[in-house]
mmCIF file of C-alpha atoms and ligand atoms in Angstrom:
data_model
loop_
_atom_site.group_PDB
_atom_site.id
_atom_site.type_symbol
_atom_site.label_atom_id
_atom_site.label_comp_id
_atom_site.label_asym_id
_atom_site.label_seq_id
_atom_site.Cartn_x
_atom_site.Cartn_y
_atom_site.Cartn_z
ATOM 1 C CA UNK A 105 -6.825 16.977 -31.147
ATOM 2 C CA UNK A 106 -5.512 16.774 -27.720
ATOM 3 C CA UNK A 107 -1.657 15.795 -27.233
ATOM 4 C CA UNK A 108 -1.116 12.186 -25.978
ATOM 5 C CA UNK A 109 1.747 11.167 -23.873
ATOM 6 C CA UNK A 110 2.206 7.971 -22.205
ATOM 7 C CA UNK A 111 4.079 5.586 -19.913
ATOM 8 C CA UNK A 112 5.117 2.117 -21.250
ATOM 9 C CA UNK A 113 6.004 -0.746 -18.969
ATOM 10 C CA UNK A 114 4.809 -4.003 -17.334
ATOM 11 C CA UNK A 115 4.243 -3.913 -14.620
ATOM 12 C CA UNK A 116 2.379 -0.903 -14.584
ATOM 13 C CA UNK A 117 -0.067 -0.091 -11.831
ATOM 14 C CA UNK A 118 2.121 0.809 -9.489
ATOM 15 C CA UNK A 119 3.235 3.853 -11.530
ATOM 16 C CA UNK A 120 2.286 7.659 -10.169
ATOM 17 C CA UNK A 121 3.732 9.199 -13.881
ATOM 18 C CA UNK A 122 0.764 9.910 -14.682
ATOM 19 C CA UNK A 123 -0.555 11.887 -11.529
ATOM 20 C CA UNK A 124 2.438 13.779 -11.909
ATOM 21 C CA UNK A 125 2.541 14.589 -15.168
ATOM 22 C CA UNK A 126 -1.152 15.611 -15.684
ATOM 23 C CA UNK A 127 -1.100 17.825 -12.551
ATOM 24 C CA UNK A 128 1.906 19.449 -14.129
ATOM 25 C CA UNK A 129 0.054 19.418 -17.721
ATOM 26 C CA UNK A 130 -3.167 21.391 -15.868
ATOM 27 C CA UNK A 131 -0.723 23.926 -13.441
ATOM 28 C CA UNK A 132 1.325 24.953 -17.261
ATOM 29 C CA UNK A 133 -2.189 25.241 -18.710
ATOM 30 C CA UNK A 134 -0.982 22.382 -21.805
ATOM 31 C CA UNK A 135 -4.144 21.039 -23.601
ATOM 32 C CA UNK A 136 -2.694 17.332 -22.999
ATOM 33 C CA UNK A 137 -3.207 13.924 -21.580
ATOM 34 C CA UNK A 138 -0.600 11.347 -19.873
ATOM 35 C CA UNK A 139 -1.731 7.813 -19.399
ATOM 36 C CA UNK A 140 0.008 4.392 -18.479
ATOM 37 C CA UNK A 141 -0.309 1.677 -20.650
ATOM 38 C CA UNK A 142 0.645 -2.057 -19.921
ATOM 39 C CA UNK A 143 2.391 -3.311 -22.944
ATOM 40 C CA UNK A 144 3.825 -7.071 -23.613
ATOM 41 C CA UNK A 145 7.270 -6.997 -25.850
ATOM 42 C CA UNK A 146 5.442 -7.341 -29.257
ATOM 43 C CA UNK A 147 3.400 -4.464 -28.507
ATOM 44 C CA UNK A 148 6.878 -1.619 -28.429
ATOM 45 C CA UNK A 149 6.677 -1.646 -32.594
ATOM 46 C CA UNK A 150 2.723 -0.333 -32.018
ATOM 47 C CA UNK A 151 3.359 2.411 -29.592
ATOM 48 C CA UNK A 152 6.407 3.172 -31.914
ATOM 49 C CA UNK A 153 4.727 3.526 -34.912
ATOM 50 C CA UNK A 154 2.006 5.606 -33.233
ATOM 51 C CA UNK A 155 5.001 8.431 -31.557
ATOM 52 C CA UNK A 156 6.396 8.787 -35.199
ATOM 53 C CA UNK A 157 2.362 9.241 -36.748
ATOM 54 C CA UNK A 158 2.451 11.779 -33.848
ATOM 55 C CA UNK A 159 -0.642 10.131 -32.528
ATOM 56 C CA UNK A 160 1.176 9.698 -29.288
ATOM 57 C CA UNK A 161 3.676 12.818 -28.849
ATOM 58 C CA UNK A 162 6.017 11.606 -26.751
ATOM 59 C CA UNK A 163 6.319 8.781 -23.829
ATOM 60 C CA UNK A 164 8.000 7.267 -21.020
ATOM 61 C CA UNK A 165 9.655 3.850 -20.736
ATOM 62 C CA UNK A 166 9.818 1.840 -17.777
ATOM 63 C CA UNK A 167 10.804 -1.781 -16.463
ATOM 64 C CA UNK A 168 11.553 -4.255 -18.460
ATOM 65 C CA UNK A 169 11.469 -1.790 -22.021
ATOM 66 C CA UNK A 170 14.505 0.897 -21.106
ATOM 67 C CA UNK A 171 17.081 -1.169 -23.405
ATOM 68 C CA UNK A 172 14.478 -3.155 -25.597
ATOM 69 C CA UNK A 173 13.655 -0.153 -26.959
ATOM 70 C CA UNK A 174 16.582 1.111 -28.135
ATOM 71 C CA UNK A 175 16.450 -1.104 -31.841
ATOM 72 C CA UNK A 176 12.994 0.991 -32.384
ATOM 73 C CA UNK A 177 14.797 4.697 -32.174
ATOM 74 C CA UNK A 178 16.833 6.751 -34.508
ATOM 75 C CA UNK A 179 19.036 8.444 -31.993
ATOM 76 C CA UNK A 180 20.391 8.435 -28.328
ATOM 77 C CA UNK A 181 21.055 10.985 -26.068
ATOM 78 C CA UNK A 182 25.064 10.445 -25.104
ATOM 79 C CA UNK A 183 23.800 9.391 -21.465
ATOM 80 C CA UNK A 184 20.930 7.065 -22.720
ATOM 81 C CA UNK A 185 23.927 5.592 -25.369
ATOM 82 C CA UNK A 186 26.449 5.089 -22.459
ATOM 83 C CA UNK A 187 23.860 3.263 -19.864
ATOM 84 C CA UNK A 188 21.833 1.477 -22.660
ATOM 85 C CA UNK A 189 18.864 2.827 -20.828
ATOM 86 C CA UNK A 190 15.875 4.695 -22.600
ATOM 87 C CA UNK A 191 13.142 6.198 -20.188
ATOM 88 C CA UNK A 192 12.352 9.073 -21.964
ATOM 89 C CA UNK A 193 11.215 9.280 -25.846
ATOM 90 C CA UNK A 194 10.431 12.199 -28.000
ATOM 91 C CA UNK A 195 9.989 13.166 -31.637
ATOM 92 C CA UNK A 196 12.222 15.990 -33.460
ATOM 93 C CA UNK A 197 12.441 16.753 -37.395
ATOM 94 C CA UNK A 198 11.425 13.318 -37.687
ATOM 95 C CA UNK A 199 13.518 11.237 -35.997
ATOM 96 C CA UNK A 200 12.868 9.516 -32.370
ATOM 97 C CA UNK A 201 14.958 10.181 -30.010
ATOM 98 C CA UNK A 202 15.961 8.206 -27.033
ATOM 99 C CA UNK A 203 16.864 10.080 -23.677
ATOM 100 C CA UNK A 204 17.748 9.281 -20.136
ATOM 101 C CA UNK A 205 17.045 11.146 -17.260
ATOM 102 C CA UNK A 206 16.335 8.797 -14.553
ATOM 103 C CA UNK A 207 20.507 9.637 -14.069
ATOM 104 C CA UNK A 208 19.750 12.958 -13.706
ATOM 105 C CA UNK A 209 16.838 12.304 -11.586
ATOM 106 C CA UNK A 210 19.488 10.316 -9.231
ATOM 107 C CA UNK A 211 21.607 12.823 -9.093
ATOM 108 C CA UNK A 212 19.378 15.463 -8.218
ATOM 109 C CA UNK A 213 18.376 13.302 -5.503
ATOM 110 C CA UNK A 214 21.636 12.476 -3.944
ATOM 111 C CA UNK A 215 22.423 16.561 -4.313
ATOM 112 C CA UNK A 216 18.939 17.113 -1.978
ATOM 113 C CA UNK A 217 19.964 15.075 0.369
ATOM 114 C CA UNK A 218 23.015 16.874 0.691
ATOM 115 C CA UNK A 219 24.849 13.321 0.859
ATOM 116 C CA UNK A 220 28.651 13.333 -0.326
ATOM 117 C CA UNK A 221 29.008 10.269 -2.478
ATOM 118 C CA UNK A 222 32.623 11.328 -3.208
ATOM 119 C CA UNK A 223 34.773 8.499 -1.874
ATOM 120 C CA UNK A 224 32.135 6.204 -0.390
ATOM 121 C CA UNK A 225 31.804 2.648 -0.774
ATOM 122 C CA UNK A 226 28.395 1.618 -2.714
ATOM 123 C CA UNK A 227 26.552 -1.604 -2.484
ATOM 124 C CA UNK A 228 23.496 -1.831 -5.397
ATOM 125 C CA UNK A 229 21.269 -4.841 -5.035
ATOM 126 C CA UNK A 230 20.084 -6.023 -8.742
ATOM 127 C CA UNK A 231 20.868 -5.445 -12.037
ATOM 128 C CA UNK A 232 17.430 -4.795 -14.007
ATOM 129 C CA UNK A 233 16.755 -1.458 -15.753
ATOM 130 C CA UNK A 234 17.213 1.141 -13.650
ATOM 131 C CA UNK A 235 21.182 0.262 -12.719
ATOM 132 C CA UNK A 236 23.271 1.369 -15.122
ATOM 133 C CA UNK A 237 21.901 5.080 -14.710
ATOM 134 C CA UNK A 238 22.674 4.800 -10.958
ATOM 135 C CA UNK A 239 26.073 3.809 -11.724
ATOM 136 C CA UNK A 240 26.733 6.194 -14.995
ATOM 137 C CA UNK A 241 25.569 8.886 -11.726
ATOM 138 C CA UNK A 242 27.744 7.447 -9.008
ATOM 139 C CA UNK A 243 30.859 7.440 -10.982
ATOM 140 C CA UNK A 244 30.094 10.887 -12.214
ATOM 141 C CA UNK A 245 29.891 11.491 -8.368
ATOM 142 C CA UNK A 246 33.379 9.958 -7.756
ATOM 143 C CA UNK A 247 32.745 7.322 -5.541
ATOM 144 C CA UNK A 248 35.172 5.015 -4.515
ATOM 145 C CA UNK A 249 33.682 1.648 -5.471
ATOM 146 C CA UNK A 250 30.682 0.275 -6.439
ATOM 147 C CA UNK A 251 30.055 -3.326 -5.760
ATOM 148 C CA UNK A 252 26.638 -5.446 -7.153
ATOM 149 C CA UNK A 253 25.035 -8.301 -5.957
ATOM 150 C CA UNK A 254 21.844 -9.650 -7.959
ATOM 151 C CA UNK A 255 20.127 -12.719 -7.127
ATOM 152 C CA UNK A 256 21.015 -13.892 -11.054
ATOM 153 C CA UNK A 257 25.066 -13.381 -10.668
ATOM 154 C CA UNK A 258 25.094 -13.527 -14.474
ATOM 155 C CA UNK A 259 23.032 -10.255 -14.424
ATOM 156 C CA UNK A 260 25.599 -8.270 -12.336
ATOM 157 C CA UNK A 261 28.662 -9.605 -14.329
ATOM 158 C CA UNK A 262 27.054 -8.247 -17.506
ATOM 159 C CA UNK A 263 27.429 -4.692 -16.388
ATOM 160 C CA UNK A 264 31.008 -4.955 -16.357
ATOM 161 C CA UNK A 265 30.465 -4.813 -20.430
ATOM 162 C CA UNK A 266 29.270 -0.917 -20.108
ATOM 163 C CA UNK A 267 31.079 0.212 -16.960
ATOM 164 C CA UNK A 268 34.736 -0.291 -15.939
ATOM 165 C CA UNK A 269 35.412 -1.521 -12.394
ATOM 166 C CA UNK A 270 32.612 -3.227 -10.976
ATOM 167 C CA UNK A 271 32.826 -5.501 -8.169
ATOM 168 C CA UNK A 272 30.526 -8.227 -8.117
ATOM 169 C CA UNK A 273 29.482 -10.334 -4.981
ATOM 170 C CA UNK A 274 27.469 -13.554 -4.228
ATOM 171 C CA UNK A 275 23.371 -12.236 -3.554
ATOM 172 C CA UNK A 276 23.604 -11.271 0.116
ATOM 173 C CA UNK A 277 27.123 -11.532 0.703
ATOM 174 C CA UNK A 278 27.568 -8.692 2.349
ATOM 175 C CA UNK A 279 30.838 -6.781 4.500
ATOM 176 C CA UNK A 280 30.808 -3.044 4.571
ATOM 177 C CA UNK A 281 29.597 -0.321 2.961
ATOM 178 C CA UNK A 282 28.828 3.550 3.569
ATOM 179 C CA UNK A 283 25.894 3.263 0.732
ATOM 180 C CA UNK A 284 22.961 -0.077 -0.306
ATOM 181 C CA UNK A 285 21.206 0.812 -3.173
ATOM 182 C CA UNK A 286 17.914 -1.429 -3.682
ATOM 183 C CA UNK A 287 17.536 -1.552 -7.285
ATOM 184 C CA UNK A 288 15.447 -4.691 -6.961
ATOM 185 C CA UNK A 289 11.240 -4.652 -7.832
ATOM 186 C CA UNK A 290 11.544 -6.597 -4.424
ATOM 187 C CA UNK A 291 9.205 -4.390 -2.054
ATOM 188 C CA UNK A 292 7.227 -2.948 -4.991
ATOM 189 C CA UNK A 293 4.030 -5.393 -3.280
ATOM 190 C CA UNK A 294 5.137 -5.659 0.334
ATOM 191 C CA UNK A 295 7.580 -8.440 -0.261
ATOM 192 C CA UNK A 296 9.570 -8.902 2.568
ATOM 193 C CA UNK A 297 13.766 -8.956 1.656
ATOM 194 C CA UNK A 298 14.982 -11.900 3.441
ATOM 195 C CA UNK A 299 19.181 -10.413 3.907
ATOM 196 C CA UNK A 300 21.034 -10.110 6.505
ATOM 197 C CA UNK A 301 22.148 -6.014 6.554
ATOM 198 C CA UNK A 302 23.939 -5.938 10.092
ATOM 199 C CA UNK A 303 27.154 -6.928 9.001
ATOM 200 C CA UNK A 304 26.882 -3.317 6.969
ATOM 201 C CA UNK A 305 27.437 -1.084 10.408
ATOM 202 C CA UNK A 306 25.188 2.027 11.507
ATOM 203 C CA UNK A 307 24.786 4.798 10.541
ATOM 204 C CA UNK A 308 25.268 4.224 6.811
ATOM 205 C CA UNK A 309 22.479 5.613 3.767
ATOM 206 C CA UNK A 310 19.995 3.278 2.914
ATOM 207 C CA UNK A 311 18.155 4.146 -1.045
ATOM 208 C CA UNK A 312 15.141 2.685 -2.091
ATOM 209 C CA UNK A 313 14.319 3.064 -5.529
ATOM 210 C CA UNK A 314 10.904 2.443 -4.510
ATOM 211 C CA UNK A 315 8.462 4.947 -3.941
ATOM 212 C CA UNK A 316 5.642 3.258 -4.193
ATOM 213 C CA UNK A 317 5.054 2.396 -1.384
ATOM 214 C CA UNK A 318 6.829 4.643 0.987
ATOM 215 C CA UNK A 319 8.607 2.271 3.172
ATOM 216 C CA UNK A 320 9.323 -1.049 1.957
ATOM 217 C CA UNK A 321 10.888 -3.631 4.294
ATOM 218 C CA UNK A 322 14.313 -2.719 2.584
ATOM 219 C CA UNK A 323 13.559 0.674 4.642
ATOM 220 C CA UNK A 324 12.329 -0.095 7.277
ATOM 221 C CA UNK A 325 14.723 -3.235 8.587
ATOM 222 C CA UNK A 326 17.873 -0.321 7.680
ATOM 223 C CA UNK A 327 16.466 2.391 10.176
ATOM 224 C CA UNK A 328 15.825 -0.845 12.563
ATOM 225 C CA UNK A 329 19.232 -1.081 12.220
ATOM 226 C CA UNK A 330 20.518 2.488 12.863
ATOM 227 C CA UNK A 331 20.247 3.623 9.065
ATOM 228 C CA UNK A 332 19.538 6.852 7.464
ATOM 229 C CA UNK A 333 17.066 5.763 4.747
ATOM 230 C CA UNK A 334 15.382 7.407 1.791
ATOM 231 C CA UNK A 335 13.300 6.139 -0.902
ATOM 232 C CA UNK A 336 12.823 6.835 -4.449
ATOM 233 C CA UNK A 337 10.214 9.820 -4.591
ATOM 234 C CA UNK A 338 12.712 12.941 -5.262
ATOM 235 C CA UNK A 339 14.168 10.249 -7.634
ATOM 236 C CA UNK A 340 11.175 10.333 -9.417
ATOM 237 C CA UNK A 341 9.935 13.352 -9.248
ATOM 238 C CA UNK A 342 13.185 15.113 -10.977
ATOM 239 C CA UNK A 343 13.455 12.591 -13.969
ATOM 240 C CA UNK A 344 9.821 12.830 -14.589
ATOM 241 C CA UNK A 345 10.952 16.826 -14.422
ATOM 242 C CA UNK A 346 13.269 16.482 -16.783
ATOM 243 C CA UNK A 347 11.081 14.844 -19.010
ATOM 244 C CA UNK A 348 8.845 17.135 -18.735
ATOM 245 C CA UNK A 349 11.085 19.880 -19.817
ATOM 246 C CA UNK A 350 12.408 17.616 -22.756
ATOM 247 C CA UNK A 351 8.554 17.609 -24.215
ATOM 248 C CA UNK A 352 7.132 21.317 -23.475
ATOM 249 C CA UNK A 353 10.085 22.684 -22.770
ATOM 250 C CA UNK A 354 9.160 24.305 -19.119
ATOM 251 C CA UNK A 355 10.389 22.821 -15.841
ATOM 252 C CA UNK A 356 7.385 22.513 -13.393
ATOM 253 C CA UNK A 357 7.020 23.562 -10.289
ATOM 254 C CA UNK A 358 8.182 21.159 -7.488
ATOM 255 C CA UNK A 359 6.614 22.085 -4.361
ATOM 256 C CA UNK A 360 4.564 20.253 -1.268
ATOM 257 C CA UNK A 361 1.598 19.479 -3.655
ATOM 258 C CA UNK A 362 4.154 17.635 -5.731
ATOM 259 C CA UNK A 363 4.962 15.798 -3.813
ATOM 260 C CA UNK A 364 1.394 14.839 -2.333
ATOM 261 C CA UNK A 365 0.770 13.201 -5.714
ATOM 262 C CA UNK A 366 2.923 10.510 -3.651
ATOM 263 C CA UNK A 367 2.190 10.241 -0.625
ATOM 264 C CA UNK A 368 -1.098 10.701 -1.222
ATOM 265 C CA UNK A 369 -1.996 6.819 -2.400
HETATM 266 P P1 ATR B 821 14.431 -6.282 -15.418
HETATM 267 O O1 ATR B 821 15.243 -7.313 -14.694
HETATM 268 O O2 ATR B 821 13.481 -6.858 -16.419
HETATM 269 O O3 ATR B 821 15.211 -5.124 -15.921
HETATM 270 P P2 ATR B 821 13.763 -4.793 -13.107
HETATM 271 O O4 ATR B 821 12.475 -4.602 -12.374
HETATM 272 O O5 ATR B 821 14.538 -3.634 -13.515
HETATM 273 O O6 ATR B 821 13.407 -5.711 -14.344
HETATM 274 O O7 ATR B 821 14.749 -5.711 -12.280
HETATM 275 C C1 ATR B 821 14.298 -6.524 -11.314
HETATM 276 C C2 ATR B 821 15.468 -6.722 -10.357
HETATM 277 O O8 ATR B 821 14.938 -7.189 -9.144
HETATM 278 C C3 ATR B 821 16.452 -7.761 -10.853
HETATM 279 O O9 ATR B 821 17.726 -7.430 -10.408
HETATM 280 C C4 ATR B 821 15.912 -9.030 -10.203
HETATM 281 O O10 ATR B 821 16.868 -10.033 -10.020
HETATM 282 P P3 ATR B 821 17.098 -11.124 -11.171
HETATM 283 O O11 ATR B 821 18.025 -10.498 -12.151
HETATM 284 O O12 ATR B 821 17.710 -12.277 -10.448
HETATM 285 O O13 ATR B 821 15.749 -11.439 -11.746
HETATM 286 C C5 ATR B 821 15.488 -8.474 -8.868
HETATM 287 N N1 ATR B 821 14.482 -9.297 -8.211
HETATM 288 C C6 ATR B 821 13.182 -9.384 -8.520
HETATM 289 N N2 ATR B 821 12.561 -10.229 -7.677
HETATM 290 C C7 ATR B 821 13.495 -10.675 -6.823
HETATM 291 C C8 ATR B 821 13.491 -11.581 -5.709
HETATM 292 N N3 ATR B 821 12.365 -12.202 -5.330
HETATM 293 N N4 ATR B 821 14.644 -11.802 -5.054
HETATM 294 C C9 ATR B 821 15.784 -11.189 -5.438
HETATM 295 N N5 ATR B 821 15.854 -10.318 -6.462
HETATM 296 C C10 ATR B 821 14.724 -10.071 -7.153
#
C-alpha cells in the first residue's frame, strides 16, 4: 500500500506542505503521498489512532494543534518539550514521537540571511503556535531582548511560564527595535495590519512568518518605511526539510525549483 503522510491544521488551504513534500517524495523516488487535511479538535484522537495503525506514517501539525497534541504522544523531542510545540510527528518501535523543527527551520533562516541576531533587540507580534520556537531560536542566538505584544495581553504573559525574561508590551505599543517578528495569522488573507511601525527607525529587519502570500501588508508598509524585509518561505522550506529527513531519512534537495513550489501560486 502506498505510504500516507499528512498535514493537520485549521485553517488549512493556505498550506504549500504538500507541494513540497510530494515534489520531494517524486525527486527521492519514495512510493508515497502527502496531503492536508482540515481537522476540528475532536478529530486529533482519529488521525492519532490512524499514525500508530500505521495507516498514516507520519504527519505534520500546524495552527491551532502544535501544543494540543502533545496529551496524544508518547515522547518529545527535548526542543518540542521545551517550546510545548509539536509540528512534526513520527512513529518508532511503537511509540509516537513528537518533534519540532519549525526552530530549526528559523534558524536556518536567520543563518541565510546572514543576519546577526547576537545582541539585537526583538519585537514578536502574537503569541499563537509558532512563538515559542522563534524564541527557544532567538535565545539560542543570543539576542539581547525579546519583547511581545499580542492583541490578547494574557496570551503574551503566558509565555513567561516556558521562557525566562520576556518583556511584554500593550498591542502596538511600540519604541525601538533592530528586529519585528509577525507571528500573527494577520496577512494570511490580505488583511491589512492597522500599527503604527515608524516609531521603530529604518533600516531595521522586518520577518514575516507568512509565506503565503509573498508580501503581506506587514511587508510591504516596513520596506515603505526603509525596512529590510523577508517573509517566511526559507522558514518553511527548512522545517519541512527537516521533517523530511526525520521520516525517510534523506535531506532533499533545496534548489530554485524549490522554491517555485512558492512562488509559484
Ligand atoms: P493560535 O492562537 O490558535 O495558536 P495562531 O495562528 O498561531 O493560532 O495565532 C494567531 C495569532 O495571531 C495570535 O497571536 C492572535 O492574537 P490573539 O491571541 O489575540 O488571538 C493573532 N491575531 C489573529 N488575528 C488578529 C487580528 N485581527 N489582530 C491582531 N492579532 C491577531
Amino acid at each position: 500500500m502506498m505510504k500516507k503522510y499528512l498535514v493537520i491544521g485549521n485553517p488549512i488551504s493556505h498550506s504549500l506542505s504538500p507541494k513540497l513534500h510530494n515534489y520531494w517524495l517524486k525527486q527521492n523516488n519514495i512510493d508515497a503521498t502527502y496531503d492536508k487535511i482540515k481537522l476540528e479538535e475532536d478529530g486529533i484522537k482519529e488521525i492519532i489512532e490512524d499514525i500508530k495503525k500505521q495507516k498514516i506514517v507520519g504527519c505534520n501539525v500546524t495552527v491551532p494543534f502544535k501544543k494540543k497534541v502533545i496529551p496524544f504522544l508518547d515522547r518529545l523531542s527535548f526542543q518540542a518539550e521545551k517550546t510545548q510545540s509539536v509540528n512534526t510527528i513520527l512513529f518508532e518501535k511503537g511509540n509516537l514521537i513528537g518533534h519540532n523543527t519549525d526552530i530549526v527551520g528559523f534558524d536556518k533562516a536567520i543563518k541565510a540571511l546572514n543576519f546577526n541576531m547576537k545582541d539585537k533587540k526583538i519585537l514578536i507580534l502574537g503569541a499563537g503556535g509558532v512563538v515559542p520556537s522563534i524564541i527557544y531560536a532567538l535565545k539560542e542566538m543570543h539576542v539581547l531582548e525579546i519583547t511581545i505584544s499580542n492583541r490578547t495581553k494574557q496570551k503574551a504573559e503566558d509565555l513567561k511560564i516556558l521562557f525566562k525574561n520576556l518583556n511584554v508590551v500593550e498591542w502596538g505599543n511600540f519604541s525601538e527595535f533592530d528586529v519585528v517578528i509577525n507571528a500573527t495569522s494577520l496577512g494570511l488573507n490580505n488583511e491589512k495590519i492597522n500599527l503604527n511601525f515608524s516609531n521603530i527607525g529604518k533600516n531595521k529587519l522586518f520577518y514575516d512568518v507568512i509565506y503565503n502570500p509573498a508580501e503581506t501588508s506587514f511587508l510591504k508598509k516596513a520596506k515603505e518605511l526603509g525596512n529590510k524585509t523577508e517573509n517566511g518561505g526559507a522558514m518553511f522550506i527548512y522545517q519541512a526539510s527537516e521533517a523530511f529527513k526525520l521520516w525517510h531519512g534523506i535531506e532533499p534537495n533545496i534548489d530554485n525549483e524549490t522554491i517555485k513550489i512558492l512562488t509559484d501560486e
